[in-house]
Amino acid sequence: MPIRVLIVDDSAVVRKALSVGLSRFADIEVVGTAMDPYVARDKIIELRPDVLTLDVEMPRMDGLAFLERLMQHYPIPVIIVSSLAPKQSEAAVRALSLGAVNVVPKPGTQYSVPDVERHLVAAVRAAARATLRKRDSPPVATAPAPRQHLGLLHMTDRIVAIGASTGGTGAIEAVLRRFPADAPGIVIAQHMPAGFTASFAQRLDQQCAITVREARDGEIITPGLALVAPGNRHLLVQRSGARWIARVKDGPLVHYQRPSVDVLFNSVAKAAGRTAIGVILTGMGEDGARGLLAMREAGGWTVAQDEQSSVVFGMPRAAIELGAAHEVCALRDIGDLILAMLAPGRATPLASASRAG
């Protein structure tokens, strides 16, 4: 059965472009379009789509208000299709925190129609596999940041690498919110198009005790700092004496992705070895699985998100099947599990986490 898609956008031009682009693929069927959330509401009931694409700025009701109500009463995988204007980009990242599973750019000066098609088709296929739950209560990411400090642990010699894709923005926030301000340096590869990662990093910075920003080439990775790979660029880690250096580079797509989690994890395995912690979170595909295995084989400690808490259990499953993860646990426990591994005298992971090999 093809994936049934409903397109919601106030622009007739965009509705037409997205419809034509998606209809080129045999496994996707555009079952309808809507110019605003009120029309969309009726068509969702009538057509029962598998996936919804949604603009964030529309007449009568904005996309964020509609999305929040939708996730509370009728959860459906939603892909935000947004322009790259700063205000729209920030709204798109806000939509991810409200339950949207992915964000893709609209056709424009930076992204051609074929570029958008590539992003959108991949997002639709991933969204169709997403596991959603009603948002009756605040998501796990709203848990308060801890007050304890890790300063006595000399965090300059530790580094945490995190990789995620579909559903990963909320999962990354849930993990980072557990870290105190002096946590080890953190590097993050989240599959996201260029133009949105800066807003994503800014949101994390506002929500977390640590400092979070989009990575710049040559930047020193220090305790209390998390760097997010820029969209459409690979992020790597190099060692220079006693310092970690972030390298932001172009390069071929890896697992159809740039940034690639495998690229990041492999670089961390080489540069940091046993002083690194690797975390693979929700996402479709296999990116990051072999890189996490490289981290484990280099002596690092590795963890994968479990199936029950993953929006899409693709990347974690691939890592687990390779034997790359020391531990498999629920999203709500990952941040505290990492802190426990860093605690004085702690030589083994929390006993409550399930073993994975």
Short mmCIF file of C-alpha atoms in Angstrom, two decimals, residues 54-286:
data_model
loop_
_atom_site.label_atom_id
_atom_site.label_comp_id
_atom_site.label_asym_id
_atom_site.label_seq_id
_atom_site.Cartn_x
_atom_site.Cartn_y
_atom_site.Cartn_z
CA LEU A 54 2.36 21.35 7.09
CA ASP A 55 3.36 24.99 6.62
CA VAL A 56 3.90 27.03 9.78
CA GLU A 57 2.39 30.32 8.55
CA MET A 58 -1.15 30.15 7.22
CA PRO A 59 -4.35 32.22 7.36
CA ARG A 60 -7.08 31.75 10.00
CA MET A 61 -4.90 29.47 12.16
CA ASP A 62 -1.10 29.19 12.18
CA GLY A 63 0.54 25.81 11.74
CA LEU A 64 1.91 25.66 15.30
CA ALA A 65 -1.51 26.07 16.92
CA PHE A 66 -2.97 23.46 14.58
CA LEU A 67 -0.11 21.04 15.21
CA GLU A 68 -0.46 21.32 18.99
CA ARG A 69 -4.17 20.51 18.82
CA LEU A 70 -3.59 17.71 16.34
CA MET A 71 -0.99 16.00 18.54
CA GLN A 72 -3.33 16.18 21.52
CA HIS A 73 -6.40 14.75 19.83
CA TYR A 74 -5.41 12.96 16.62
CA PRO A 75 -1.68 12.15 16.47
CA ILE A 76 -0.43 11.75 12.93
CA PRO A 77 3.14 11.99 11.56
CA VAL A 78 3.65 15.62 10.52
CA ILE A 79 6.47 16.99 8.36
CA ILE A 80 7.00 20.74 8.52
CA VAL A 81 7.70 22.35 5.13
CA SER A 82 9.17 25.76 5.89
CA SER A 83 11.04 28.62 4.32
CA LEU A 84 14.53 29.45 5.61
CA ALA A 85 13.64 32.92 6.87
CA PRO A 86 14.83 33.22 10.50
CA LYS A 87 11.32 33.57 11.94
CA GLN A 88 10.03 30.59 9.95
CA SER A 89 13.09 28.50 10.77
CA GLU A 90 12.58 29.15 14.50
CA ALA A 91 8.90 28.23 14.16
CA ALA A 92 9.81 25.02 12.34
CA VAL A 93 12.11 23.98 15.18
CA ARG A 94 9.37 24.86 17.67
CA ALA A 95 7.05 22.59 15.68
CA LEU A 96 9.46 19.70 16.20
CA SER A 97 9.18 20.20 19.96
CA LEU A 98 5.38 20.06 19.61
CA GLY A 99 5.48 16.65 17.94
CA ALA A 100 6.34 17.10 14.26
CA VAL A 101 8.73 14.35 13.18
CA ASN A 102 10.78 16.21 10.58
CA VAL A 103 11.38 19.52 8.81
CA VAL A 104 12.21 20.11 5.16
CA PRO A 105 12.84 23.35 3.25
CA LYS A 106 10.50 24.92 0.74
CA PRO A 107 11.75 25.37 -2.82
CA GLY A 108 13.59 28.68 -3.09
CA THR A 109 16.92 30.35 -3.70
CA GLN A 110 18.90 27.85 -1.61
CA TYR A 111 16.99 24.67 -2.42
CA SER A 112 15.82 23.69 -5.88
CA VAL A 113 12.69 21.60 -6.46
CA PRO A 114 14.79 18.40 -6.91
CA ASP A 115 16.60 19.14 -3.63
CA VAL A 116 13.30 19.56 -1.82
CA GLU A 117 11.94 16.39 -3.41
CA ARG A 118 14.92 14.42 -2.11
CA HIS A 119 14.48 15.73 1.43
CA LEU A 120 10.71 15.40 1.38
CA VAL A 121 10.53 11.87 -0.03
CA ALA A 122 12.99 10.61 2.57
CA ALA A 123 11.04 12.43 5.30
CA VAL A 124 7.71 10.96 4.15
CA ARG A 125 9.09 7.43 4.12
CA ALA A 126 10.55 7.86 7.60
CA ALA A 127 7.42 9.55 8.95
CA ALA A 128 5.25 6.66 7.76
CA ARG A 129 7.18 4.42 10.18
CA ALA A 130 6.97 6.80 13.12
CA THR A 131 5.39 5.76 16.40
CA LEU A 132 3.41 8.64 17.88
CA ARG A 133 1.58 9.09 21.16
CA LYS A 134 -0.98 11.65 22.27
CA ARG A 135 0.61 14.74 23.81
CA ASP A 136 -1.72 14.90 26.83
CA SER A 137 1.20 15.48 29.20
CA PRO A 138 4.47 17.39 28.78
CA PRO A 139 7.14 15.48 26.87
CA VAL A 140 10.10 13.95 28.66
CA ALA A 141 12.29 16.82 27.45
CA THR A 142 10.60 19.21 29.92
CA ALA A 143 12.31 17.54 32.90
CA PRO A 144 14.42 20.10 34.80
CA ALA A 145 18.18 20.15 34.36
CA PRO A 146 20.13 18.69 37.29
CA ARG A 147 21.93 20.89 39.76
CA GLN A 148 24.86 18.59 40.51
CA HIS A 149 28.27 19.43 39.12
CA LEU A 150 30.95 17.22 37.62
CA GLY A 151 33.88 19.59 37.98
CA LEU A 152 36.05 17.25 40.02
CA LEU A 153 36.02 14.69 37.23
CA HIS A 154 38.30 16.68 34.91
CA MET A 155 35.83 16.62 32.05
CA THR A 156 38.43 17.96 29.61
CA ASP A 157 39.49 14.38 28.85
CA ARG A 158 35.98 13.09 28.09
CA ILE A 159 33.76 13.68 25.08
CA VAL A 160 30.17 12.65 24.29
CA ALA A 161 29.03 12.06 20.68
CA ILE A 162 25.31 11.91 19.89
CA GLY A 163 23.66 10.94 16.59
CA ALA A 164 19.99 11.00 15.60
CA SER A 165 17.55 11.41 12.73
CA THR A 166 13.73 11.28 12.61
CA GLY A 167 12.37 12.26 16.02
CA GLY A 168 15.86 13.15 17.15
CA THR A 169 15.39 16.82 17.97
CA GLY A 170 13.20 16.07 20.96
CA ALA A 171 15.32 13.08 21.95
CA ILE A 172 18.53 15.14 21.93
CA GLU A 173 16.87 17.82 24.04
CA ALA A 174 15.72 15.19 26.54
CA VAL A 175 19.30 13.94 26.94
CA LEU A 176 21.01 17.34 27.09
CA ARG A 177 18.57 18.73 29.65
CA ARG A 178 19.90 16.20 32.16
CA PHE A 179 23.46 17.55 31.92
CA PRO A 180 24.89 20.12 34.35
CA ALA A 181 26.71 23.19 33.09
CA ASP A 182 30.14 21.58 33.46
CA ALA A 183 29.32 18.37 31.55
CA PRO A 184 31.92 16.99 29.11
CA GLY A 185 32.21 18.49 25.65
CA ILE A 186 29.46 17.18 23.36
CA VAL A 187 29.25 16.83 19.57
CA ILE A 188 25.95 16.18 17.80
CA ALA A 189 24.97 15.02 14.31
CA GLN A 190 21.23 15.40 13.70
CA HIS A 191 19.93 14.82 10.18
CA MET A 192 18.52 18.23 9.30
CA PRO A 193 18.76 20.46 6.21
CA ALA A 194 20.93 23.56 6.17
CA GLY A 195 19.11 26.61 7.44
CA PHE A 196 17.47 24.89 10.42
CA THR A 197 20.38 23.64 12.53
CA ALA A 198 21.27 27.12 13.85
CA SER A 199 17.71 27.55 15.15
CA PHE A 200 17.82 24.02 16.58
CA ALA A 201 21.06 24.78 18.43
CA GLN A 202 19.64 28.07 19.69
CA ARG A 203 16.58 26.33 21.10
CA LEU A 204 18.76 23.75 22.88
CA ASP A 205 20.89 26.56 24.30
CA GLN A 206 17.77 28.17 25.77
CA GLN A 207 16.49 24.92 27.25
CA CYS A 208 19.70 23.43 28.69
CA ALA A 209 22.22 24.26 31.41
CA ILE A 210 25.10 23.72 28.98
CA THR A 211 25.97 26.07 26.12
CA VAL A 212 24.81 24.83 22.72
CA ARG A 213 25.62 26.32 19.32
CA GLU A 214 26.10 25.36 15.69
CA ALA A 215 29.65 24.09 15.16
CA ARG A 216 32.29 26.24 13.48
CA ASP A 217 35.38 24.78 11.86
CA GLY A 218 38.40 24.87 14.16
CA GLU A 219 36.39 25.48 17.33
CA ILE A 220 37.75 24.02 20.57
CA ILE A 221 35.38 21.58 22.26
CA THR A 222 35.36 22.38 25.98
CA PRO A 223 33.41 21.14 29.01
CA GLY A 224 29.95 22.65 29.17
CA LEU A 225 29.78 23.14 25.39
CA ALA A 226 27.72 21.16 22.86
CA LEU A 227 28.28 21.65 19.14
CA VAL A 228 25.63 20.77 16.53
CA ALA A 229 26.75 19.79 13.02
CA PRO A 230 25.58 22.43 10.52
CA GLY A 231 23.05 21.19 8.00
CA ASN A 232 24.67 19.91 4.79
CA ARG A 233 28.13 19.75 6.42
CA HIS A 234 29.94 16.89 8.12
CA LEU A 235 31.20 17.35 11.69
CA LEU A 236 34.39 15.57 12.79
CA VAL A 237 36.54 15.64 15.93
CA GLN A 238 40.34 15.85 15.90
CA ARG A 239 42.77 15.79 18.80
CA SER A 240 45.38 18.51 19.08
CA GLY A 241 47.56 17.90 22.12
CA ALA A 242 45.20 17.90 25.08
CA ARG A 243 42.41 19.65 23.18
CA TRP A 244 39.49 18.48 21.06
CA ILE A 245 38.99 20.41 17.81
CA ALA A 246 35.78 20.48 15.77
CA ARG A 247 36.22 20.18 12.01
CA VAL A 248 33.33 21.18 9.76
CA LYS A 249 33.77 19.87 6.24
CA ASP A 250 32.09 19.21 2.93
CA GLY A 251 32.23 15.73 1.50
CA PRO A 252 30.10 13.07 -0.14
CA LEU A 253 26.80 11.98 1.37
CA VAL A 254 27.18 8.99 3.69
CA HIS A 255 24.05 6.84 4.01
CA TYR A 256 22.44 9.59 1.90
CA GLN A 257 23.17 12.07 4.70
CA ARG A 258 25.30 15.15 5.32
CA PRO A 259 25.88 15.53 8.23
CA SER A 260 26.44 11.84 8.77
CA VAL A 261 26.47 10.20 12.18
CA ASP A 262 28.95 7.59 10.94
CA VAL A 263 31.39 10.31 9.91
CA LEU A 264 31.17 11.90 13.36
CA PHE A 265 31.38 8.63 15.32
CA ASN A 266 34.30 7.29 13.29
CA SER A 267 36.25 10.49 13.89
CA VAL A 268 35.52 10.34 17.63
CA ALA A 269 36.59 6.68 17.77
CA LYS A 270 39.91 7.61 16.18
CA ALA A 271 40.53 10.79 18.18
CA ALA A 272 39.15 9.88 21.59
CA GLY A 273 39.13 6.09 21.92
CA ARG A 274 38.28 4.96 25.45
CA THR A 275 37.62 8.49 26.69
CA ALA A 276 34.50 8.82 24.52
CA ILE A 277 30.82 8.05 25.09
CA GLY A 278 28.66 7.37 22.02
CA VAL A 279 24.87 7.67 21.92
CA ILE A 280 22.63 6.69 19.02
CA LEU A 281 19.03 7.85 19.14
CA THR A 282 15.84 7.50 17.13
CA GLY A 283 16.03 7.62 13.34
CA MET A 284 15.42 5.77 10.11
CA GLY A 285 18.17 3.85 8.32
CA GLU A 286 21.60 2.63 9.41
#
